[in-house]
């Protein structure tokens, strides 16, 4: 059947987490399957899709401004449409629904987190003059597994294993906009991983709001550790996962860092705070000690692992002492990377009810101190890699110098090295190259290439 989308151009603006980025790849896949062409800029696009995030206020307010500014950008001269079609989906679409079209009258389509697959139909209806299309579902009836994808890199794939979240951390809007946790069947996961391996994918990242609770809704079996085994057995070269909740990280999963060939020595384990009082107020359901015990178990199994985390500074009621607990924890654990956030009040979450007398400047000061520490520790932790040889998966050229290749080490560090004579970095993209590390900075390592297309 001929779709009115056929022959149109589109671009997608994506905000927020990896799940959103992955959802955007699915949208690109669906629109390309109908004959549309992905382009880079709004100027060239007949359709603009915004995949939105409302986890913090900044992205939230920015979205309204960005959509509003679309009005001023003229449609390309060759477009078969009389007006550019604008769609908003993802978490803000889910939360605000109809309200979005009231605030933004030139918006044509609103969809939510549970009905990605409906977007082509909604766009078609809007293009055919059937008026504004707003479709937001309260929950998805099943896992949206069979949607096509168009991936950013041919050699790396995100593979969702759960969607939604049941944890209700008191500051977090995600459970309200992504719904209850649902696990995908192991058969589906393995089939998708096998397809990726057969098509030359080198790295798979398993995705979920909390991958560690995989399987709870499937009568408790299989568990996340079984998924890791099964995906490893597909022959994938590199396996990663995100995100883990410390309360659900099991010994079985920790042991996989010592036994699974493909599982890379890098773990993102959000701690959020180092203070027991704040962890309780956040409804995180673990203590500082429990978290530190997990870290020591992980390092027993894999001493050379790169840890990363998320931290919220300025949760309501955070005292100077609470912050010191966080500061000391960051000092003690030693993270290769820390994503630091200033608490952002989200209406509808329990924490939004908590009064906070702490002045904004005090929170900013804590935040700045923490960022300094994070950088200092990241720099220190990269130094022992100088002199070692690491296999990097090349992503392309470095932003600073086109002759330099940029790629990722097993520990997920960015590595730069001069491309060997006669090859360009883009020709090496998606291959493994061995790099001897000569220098280590805060956010990257640099070195020289030893040999291409081989693994150590
Ligand atoms: N304010 C600040 N940071 C938040 N995060 C989630 N909700 C909020 C909020 N209301 C952070 C958490 C989470 C990361 C994805 O975003 O640290 O792990
Ligand atoms: Fe939000 Fe907590 Fe769920 Fe993560 S685990 S998505 S922080 S509620």
Coordinates of C-alpha atoms and ligand atoms in Angstrom, one line a residue:
X1 CA 0.0 0.0 0.0
X2 CA 1.3 3.5 -0.9
X3 CA 2.0 5.6 2.2
X4 CA 1.9 9.4 2.0
X5 CA 5.2 9.2 4.0
X6 CA 6.9 7.7 1.0
X7 CA 9.4 10.1 -0.5
X8 CA 9.3 12.6 2.4
X9 CA 12.3 13.7 4.4
X10 CA 12.5 13.6 8.2
X11 CA 14.8 14.3 11.1
X12 CA 14.6 13.3 14.7
X13 CA 15.7 15.4 17.7
X14 CA 16.5 13.1 20.6
X15 CA 16.8 14.2 24.3
X16 CA 17.6 12.1 27.3
X17 CA 18.6 8.6 27.9
X18 CA 19.8 5.6 25.8
X19 CA 16.3 4.2 25.8
X20 CA 15.1 7.4 24.0
X21 CA 18.0 7.1 21.6
X22 CA 17.1 3.6 20.9
X23 CA 13.4 4.5 20.4
X24 CA 14.6 7.1 17.9
X25 CA 16.4 4.3 16.0
X26 CA 13.2 2.4 15.8
X27 CA 11.3 5.5 14.6
X28 CA 14.0 6.0 11.9
X29 CA 13.6 2.3 10.9
X30 CA 9.8 2.5 10.6
X31 CA 9.9 5.7 8.5
X32 CA 12.6 4.4 6.3
X33 CA 10.7 1.2 5.7
X34 CA 7.8 3.4 4.4
X35 CA 10.1 5.1 1.9
X36 CA 11.1 8.3 3.8
X37 CA 14.6 9.6 3.9
X38 CA 16.5 10.6 7.1
X39 CA 18.2 14.0 6.8
X40 CA 20.3 16.1 9.2
X41 CA 18.6 19.4 9.5
X42 CA 15.1 20.8 10.1
X43 CA 15.5 23.0 6.9
X44 CA 15.7 19.9 4.8
X45 CA 12.9 18.0 6.7
X46 CA 9.2 17.6 5.8
X47 CA 8.7 15.8 9.1
X48 CA 10.4 16.7 12.4
X49 CA 10.1 14.3 15.4
X50 CA 11.0 15.3 18.9
X51 CA 11.9 12.4 21.2
X52 CA 11.6 14.1 24.6
X53 CA 12.8 13.7 28.2
X54 CA 11.3 15.1 31.4
X55 CA 13.7 13.6 34.0
X56 CA 15.0 17.1 34.8
X57 CA 13.4 20.5 34.3
X58 CA 16.0 21.9 31.9
X59 CA 15.2 19.5 29.0
X60 CA 11.6 19.9 29.7
X61 CA 11.4 23.7 29.3
X62 CA 13.8 23.7 26.4
X63 CA 11.5 21.4 24.4
X64 CA 8.6 23.9 24.4
X65 CA 10.9 26.6 23.1
X66 CA 12.4 24.4 20.4
X67 CA 9.1 23.2 19.1
X68 CA 7.8 26.8 19.0
X69 CA 10.8 27.9 17.0
X70 CA 9.9 25.4 14.2
X71 CA 7.3 27.9 13.0
X72 CA 10.0 30.3 11.8
X73 CA 11.9 27.8 9.6
X74 CA 10.6 27.6 6.1
X75 CA 9.7 24.3 4.4
X76 CA 12.1 23.2 1.6
X77 CA 11.1 24.4 -1.8
X78 CA 10.7 20.8 -3.3
X79 CA 8.5 19.5 -0.5
X80 CA 5.3 17.9 -1.6
X81 CA 3.7 19.2 1.6
X82 CA 2.2 22.6 2.2
X83 CA 3.3 22.7 5.8
X84 CA 6.0 20.8 7.8
X85 CA 4.6 18.1 10.0
X86 CA 5.8 18.2 13.6
X87 CA 5.5 15.3 16.1
X88 CA 6.4 15.1 19.8
X89 CA 6.8 11.8 21.4
X90 CA 8.7 10.1 24.3
X91 CA 8.3 11.1 28.0
X92 CA 6.9 14.6 27.6
X93 CA 4.4 13.4 25.0
X94 CA 3.3 10.7 27.5
X95 CA 3.0 13.2 30.4
X96 CA 1.4 16.2 28.7
X97 CA -0.6 14.6 25.8
X98 CA -3.4 17.0 24.7
X99 CA -1.8 19.9 26.7
X100 CA 1.0 20.0 24.2
X101 CA -1.2 20.8 21.3
X102 CA -2.9 23.5 23.3
X103 CA 0.4 25.2 24.2
X104 CA 1.9 24.6 20.7
X105 CA -0.9 25.1 18.2
X106 CA 1.3 24.2 15.2
X107 CA 2.1 20.8 16.6
X108 CA 0.5 18.0 14.4
X109 CA 1.1 14.7 16.3
X110 CA 1.6 13.7 19.9
X111 CA 2.5 10.2 20.9
X112 CA 3.7 8.6 24.1
X113 CA 6.1 6.0 25.3
X114 CA 3.8 3.1 24.9
X115 CA 2.8 3.5 21.2
X116 CA 5.9 4.2 19.2
X117 CA 4.6 1.8 16.6
X118 CA 1.6 4.0 16.0
X119 CA 3.7 7.0 14.8
X120 CA 3.6 6.2 11.0
X121 CA -0.2 5.9 11.2
X122 CA -0.6 9.2 13.1
X123 CA 1.8 11.0 10.7
X124 CA -0.2 9.6 7.7
X125 CA -3.4 10.8 9.2
X126 CA -2.0 14.3 9.8
X127 CA -0.5 14.5 6.3
X128 CA -3.9 13.4 4.8
X129 CA -5.6 16.4 6.5
X130 CA -7.4 14.6 9.3
X131 CA -6.4 17.2 11.9
X132 CA -4.3 16.9 15.0
X133 CA -3.4 13.4 16.1
X134 CA -2.9 12.8 19.8
X135 CA -2.6 9.3 21.0
X136 CA -1.2 8.5 24.4
X137 CA -1.9 5.1 26.0
X138 CA -1.9 4.3 29.7
X139 CA 0.2 1.2 29.2
X140 CA 1.6 -1.0 26.4
X141 CA -0.1 -4.3 26.0
X142 CA 3.1 -6.0 24.9
X143 CA 6.8 -5.5 24.3
X144 CA 7.3 -3.6 21.1
X145 CA 9.8 -6.0 19.7
X146 CA 9.2 -6.3 16.0
X147 CA 9.7 -2.7 15.0
X148 CA 12.4 -2.2 12.4
X149 CA 15.5 -0.2 13.5
X150 CA 17.9 2.0 11.7
X151 CA 21.0 2.1 13.9
X152 CA 23.4 5.0 14.2
X153 CA 26.4 2.7 13.9
X154 CA 26.3 -0.5 12.0
X155 CA 28.7 -2.2 14.5
X156 CA 27.0 -1.3 17.8
X157 CA 23.4 -2.1 18.9
X158 CA 21.2 -1.3 21.9
X159 CA 19.0 -4.2 22.8
X160 CA 16.1 -3.4 25.2
X161 CA 15.4 -6.3 27.6
X162 CA 13.0 -4.5 29.9
X163 CA 10.9 -1.4 29.6
X164 CA 9.4 0.6 32.4
X165 CA 10.3 0.8 36.0
X166 CA 8.8 -0.3 39.3
X167 CA 11.1 1.4 41.7
X168 CA 9.6 4.8 42.3
X169 CA 12.7 6.5 43.6
X170 CA 11.1 9.5 45.3
X171 CA 12.6 12.1 42.9
X172 CA 12.0 10.3 39.7
X173 CA 9.4 10.8 37.0
X174 CA 10.3 7.8 34.9
X175 CA 7.9 5.2 36.4
X176 CA 5.0 7.7 35.7
X177 CA 5.9 8.2 32.1
X178 CA 7.5 4.8 31.2
X179 CA 5.0 2.7 33.1
X180 CA 5.4 -0.6 34.9
X181 CA 8.4 -2.9 34.2
X182 CA 8.0 -5.5 31.5
X183 CA 10.5 -8.0 30.5
X184 CA 11.0 -9.2 27.0
X185 CA 11.1 -12.9 26.4
X186 CA 14.6 -14.6 26.4
X187 CA 13.7 -16.1 23.0
X188 CA 13.1 -12.6 21.5
X189 CA 16.3 -11.2 23.1
X190 CA 18.5 -14.0 21.8
X191 CA 16.9 -13.9 18.3
X192 CA 17.6 -10.2 18.1
X193 CA 21.2 -10.6 19.4
X194 CA 21.8 -13.4 16.8
X195 CA 20.5 -11.2 14.0
X196 CA 22.9 -8.5 15.1
X197 CA 25.9 -10.9 15.3
X198 CA 25.1 -12.3 11.9
X199 CA 25.0 -8.8 10.4
X200 CA 28.4 -7.9 11.8
X201 CA 27.5 -6.1 15.0
X202 CA 30.5 -6.1 17.4
X203 CA 29.0 -4.7 20.6
X204 CA 25.6 -5.1 22.2
X205 CA 24.4 -3.0 25.1
X206 CA 21.4 -4.5 26.9
X207 CA 19.1 -1.8 28.0
X208 CA 16.5 -1.4 30.7
X209 CA 15.7 1.1 33.5
X210 CA 16.9 -1.6 35.9
X211 CA 18.2 -4.6 34.0
X212 CA 18.9 -6.4 37.3
X213 CA 15.2 -7.0 38.0
X214 CA 14.8 -8.6 34.6
X215 CA 12.4 -11.6 34.8
X216 CA 10.4 -10.6 37.9
X217 CA 7.3 -10.4 35.8
X218 CA 8.1 -13.7 34.1
X219 CA 7.6 -15.8 37.3
X220 CA 11.2 -15.0 38.3
X221 CA 12.8 -17.1 35.6
X222 CA 15.0 -16.6 33.6
X223 CA 17.0 -14.0 35.6
X224 CA 19.3 -11.3 34.3
X225 CA 22.4 -13.6 34.7
X226 CA 20.8 -16.1 32.4
X227 CA 20.3 -13.4 29.8
X228 CA 24.0 -12.5 30.0
X229 CA 24.9 -16.1 29.4
X230 CA 22.5 -16.5 26.5
X231 CA 23.7 -13.3 24.7
X232 CA 27.4 -14.2 25.3
X233 CA 26.7 -17.5 23.6
X234 CA 25.6 -15.8 20.4
X235 CA 29.3 -15.0 19.8
X236 CA 29.0 -11.2 20.2
X237 CA 32.4 -9.7 20.8
X238 CA 31.5 -7.1 23.4
X239 CA 28.6 -7.1 25.8
X240 CA 27.6 -4.2 28.1
X241 CA 24.4 -3.3 30.0
X242 CA 22.7 -0.3 31.5
X243 CA 21.3 0.6 34.0
X244 CA 21.7 -1.4 37.2
X245 CA 20.0 -0.7 40.5
X246 CA 22.3 -1.6 43.4
X247 CA 19.5 -3.2 45.4
X248 CA 19.0 -5.8 42.7
X249 CA 22.5 -6.5 41.6
X250 CA 23.0 -10.2 42.4
X251 CA 26.2 -12.2 43.1
X252 CA 25.4 -14.3 40.0
X253 CA 25.6 -11.2 37.9
X254 CA 28.7 -9.9 39.6
X255 CA 30.4 -13.3 39.0
X256 CA 29.8 -12.9 35.2
X257 CA 32.4 -10.2 35.2
X258 CA 34.9 -12.9 35.9
X259 CA 33.6 -15.6 33.7
X260 CA 31.9 -14.3 30.6
X261 CA 34.2 -13.9 27.6
X262 CA 32.2 -11.0 26.1
X263 CA 31.2 -9.0 29.2
X264 CA 33.3 -5.9 29.2
X265 CA 35.0 -4.7 32.5
X266 CA 32.8 -1.6 32.9
X267 CA 29.8 -1.2 35.2
X268 CA 27.5 1.7 35.6
X269 CA 26.0 1.5 39.1
X270 CA 24.1 4.6 40.1
X271 CA 24.5 5.4 43.8
X272 CA 22.7 8.8 43.8
X273 CA 23.9 9.7 47.4
X274 CA 26.4 8.5 49.9
X275 CA 24.2 9.3 52.9
X276 CA 22.0 6.7 54.5
X277 CA 19.4 9.4 55.4
X278 CA 19.2 10.7 51.9
X279 CA 19.2 7.2 50.4
X280 CA 16.2 6.4 52.6
X281 CA 14.4 9.6 51.6
X282 CA 15.1 8.8 48.0
X283 CA 13.4 5.4 48.5
X284 CA 16.5 3.7 47.1
X285 CA 16.2 0.7 49.4
X286 CA 19.9 0.1 50.1
X287 CA 22.5 1.6 52.5
X288 CA 25.8 3.1 51.9
X289 CA 27.4 -0.1 53.4
X290 CA 25.5 -2.4 51.1
X291 CA 26.7 -0.3 48.1
X292 CA 30.3 -0.4 49.2
X293 CA 30.1 -4.2 49.8
X294 CA 28.9 -4.6 46.2
X295 CA 31.8 -2.6 45.0
X296 CA 34.3 -4.7 46.9
X297 CA 32.7 -7.9 45.6
X298 CA 32.9 -6.6 42.0
X299 CA 36.6 -5.7 42.5
X300 CA 37.3 -9.2 43.9
X301 CA 35.9 -10.7 40.8
X302 CA 37.4 -8.2 38.3
X303 CA 40.0 -5.9 39.9
X304 CA 40.5 -3.9 36.7
X305 CA 36.9 -2.8 36.2
X306 CA 35.9 0.8 35.4
X307 CA 33.0 1.9 37.5
X308 CA 30.7 4.8 36.8
X309 CA 27.7 6.2 38.6
X310 CA 25.0 8.9 38.8
X311 CA 24.8 11.3 41.7
X312 CA 22.1 13.8 42.6
X313 CA 23.3 16.9 44.6
X314 CA 20.8 18.9 46.6
X315 CA 18.1 16.4 47.2
X316 CA 15.6 18.3 49.5
X317 CA 16.9 18.2 53.1
X318 CA 20.5 17.3 52.1
X319 CA 22.7 18.6 54.9
X320 CA 26.4 19.5 54.8
X321 CA 27.0 16.2 56.5
X322 CA 25.0 14.2 54.0
X323 CA 26.9 15.8 51.2
X324 CA 30.2 15.0 52.9
X325 CA 29.1 11.3 53.0
X326 CA 28.6 11.5 49.2
X327 CA 31.9 13.3 48.7
X328 CA 33.8 10.7 50.7
X329 CA 32.1 7.8 48.9
X330 CA 33.2 9.2 45.5
X331 CA 36.7 9.6 46.9
X332 CA 36.7 6.1 48.2
X333 CA 35.1 4.1 45.4
X334 CA 37.1 5.7 42.6
X335 CA 34.9 6.1 39.5
X336 CA 36.1 6.4 36.0
X337 CA 33.1 8.6 35.3
X338 CA 30.4 10.2 37.4
X339 CA 27.2 11.8 36.0
X340 CA 26.4 14.6 38.4
X341 CA 23.0 16.2 38.6
X342 CA 21.6 19.0 40.6
X343 CA 18.2 17.9 42.0
X344 CA 15.4 19.0 39.9
X345 CA 11.9 19.1 41.3
X346 CA 9.4 17.0 39.3
X347 CA 5.7 17.6 39.9
X348 CA 3.9 14.4 40.8
X349 CA 6.8 12.7 42.5
X350 CA 6.9 12.3 46.3
X351 CA 10.1 14.4 46.7
X352 CA 8.3 17.4 45.2
X353 CA 6.4 17.6 48.5
X354 CA 9.5 18.0 50.6
X355 CA 10.4 21.5 51.6
X356 CA 14.0 22.5 51.2
X357 CA 15.6 25.5 53.0
X358 CA 19.0 25.0 51.4
X359 CA 20.0 28.1 49.4
X360 CA 20.7 27.5 45.7
X361 CA 24.3 28.8 46.1
X362 CA 25.1 26.2 48.7
X363 CA 23.9 23.4 46.4
X364 CA 25.9 24.9 43.5
X365 CA 29.0 25.0 45.7
X366 CA 28.6 21.4 46.7
X367 CA 28.1 20.4 43.1
X368 CA 31.2 22.3 41.9
X369 CA 33.3 20.7 44.7
X370 CA 32.0 17.3 43.7
X371 CA 32.8 17.9 40.0
X372 CA 36.4 18.8 40.8
X373 CA 36.8 15.6 42.8
X374 CA 35.2 13.5 40.0
X375 CA 37.7 15.0 37.5
X376 CA 40.7 14.5 39.8
X377 CA 39.8 10.8 40.5
X378 CA 39.1 10.1 36.8
X379 CA 42.5 11.5 35.9
X380 CA 44.2 9.4 38.6
X381 CA 42.4 6.2 37.6
X382 CA 43.4 6.5 34.0
X383 CA 47.1 6.7 34.8
X384 CA 47.8 3.0 35.4
X385 CA 46.8 2.3 31.8
X386 CA 49.8 4.1 30.4
X387 CA 52.1 1.5 28.9
X388 CA 49.4 -1.1 28.4
X389 CA 48.0 -2.3 25.1
X390 CA 44.3 -2.1 24.7
X391 CA 42.0 -3.4 21.9
X392 CA 39.8 -0.5 20.9
X393 CA 36.6 -0.7 18.9
X394 CA 37.0 2.2 16.4
X395 CA 34.1 4.7 16.1
X396 CA 35.6 7.0 13.5
X397 CA 37.8 10.1 13.6
X398 CA 38.5 12.2 16.7
X399 CA 36.6 15.5 16.8
X400 CA 39.9 17.4 17.2
X401 CA 41.9 15.9 14.4
X402 CA 40.6 14.0 11.3
X403 CA 43.8 11.8 11.0
X404 CA 43.2 10.5 14.6
X405 CA 41.0 7.5 15.2
X406 CA 38.7 7.5 18.2
X407 CA 37.4 4.4 19.8
X408 CA 36.4 2.7 23.0
X409 CA 38.6 0.5 25.3
X410 CA 37.0 -2.5 27.0
X411 CA 36.6 -0.3 30.1
X412 CA 34.7 2.1 27.9
X413 CA 37.4 4.8 27.9
X414 CA 37.7 7.0 24.8
X415 CA 41.0 6.3 23.1
X416 CA 42.7 8.4 20.4
X417 CA 45.6 7.3 18.2
X418 CA 47.0 8.4 14.8
X419 CA 45.5 6.3 12.0
X420 CA 48.0 3.9 10.4
X421 CA 49.5 5.0 7.0
X422 CA 47.2 4.6 4.1
X423 CA 43.9 4.2 6.0
X424 CA 41.4 6.7 7.2
X425 CA 39.7 6.6 10.6
X426 CA 36.3 6.1 8.9
X427 CA 37.6 3.1 7.0
X428 CA 38.5 1.5 10.3
X429 CA 35.2 2.3 12.0
X430 CA 33.7 -0.9 13.5
X431 CA 36.9 -2.8 13.6
X432 CA 39.3 -3.6 16.5
X433 CA 42.6 -2.0 16.6
X434 CA 45.3 -2.5 19.3
X435 CA 46.6 0.7 20.8
X436 CA 49.6 1.1 23.0
X437 CA 48.7 3.8 25.5
X438 CA 51.2 6.6 25.8
X439 CA 49.3 9.2 27.7
X440 CA 46.2 9.4 30.0
X441 CA 44.0 12.5 30.5
X442 CA 40.9 12.9 32.5
X443 CA 38.4 11.9 29.8
X444 CA 40.5 10.0 27.3
X445 CA 43.6 8.0 26.7
X446 CA 46.0 8.5 23.7
X447 CA 48.5 6.2 22.1
X448 CA 49.7 4.6 18.9
X449 CA 48.3 1.8 16.8
X450 CA 50.1 -1.6 16.9
X451 CA 48.1 -3.6 14.5
X452 CA 44.7 -3.4 12.8
X453 CA 41.8 -6.0 12.7
X454 CA 43.1 -8.3 15.3
X455 CA 42.3 -8.8 19.0
X456 CA 44.8 -9.3 21.7
Ligands
LIG1 N1 16.6 15.5 39.6 C1 17.9 15.3 39.3 N2 18.4 14.2 38.7 C2 17.5 13.2 38.5 N3 17.7 12.0 38.0 C3 16.5 11.4 38.0 N4 15.5 12.2 38.4 C4 16.2 13.3 38.8 C5 15.7 14.6 39.3 N5 14.4 14.7 39.6 C6 19.0 11.4 37.6 C7 19.4 10.2 38.5 C8 19.3 9.1 37.5 C9 19.7 9.8 36.2 C10 19.3 9.1 34.9 O1 19.0 11.1 36.3 O2 20.7 10.3 38.9 O3 20.1 8.0 37.7
LIG2 FE1 14.0 6.5 38.2 FE2 14.7 5.0 40.2 FE3 13.4 3.8 38.2 FE4 15.9 4.7 37.9 S1 15.3 3.0 39.3 S2 14.2 5.0 36.4 S3 16.0 6.5 39.2 S4 12.6 5.3 39.6

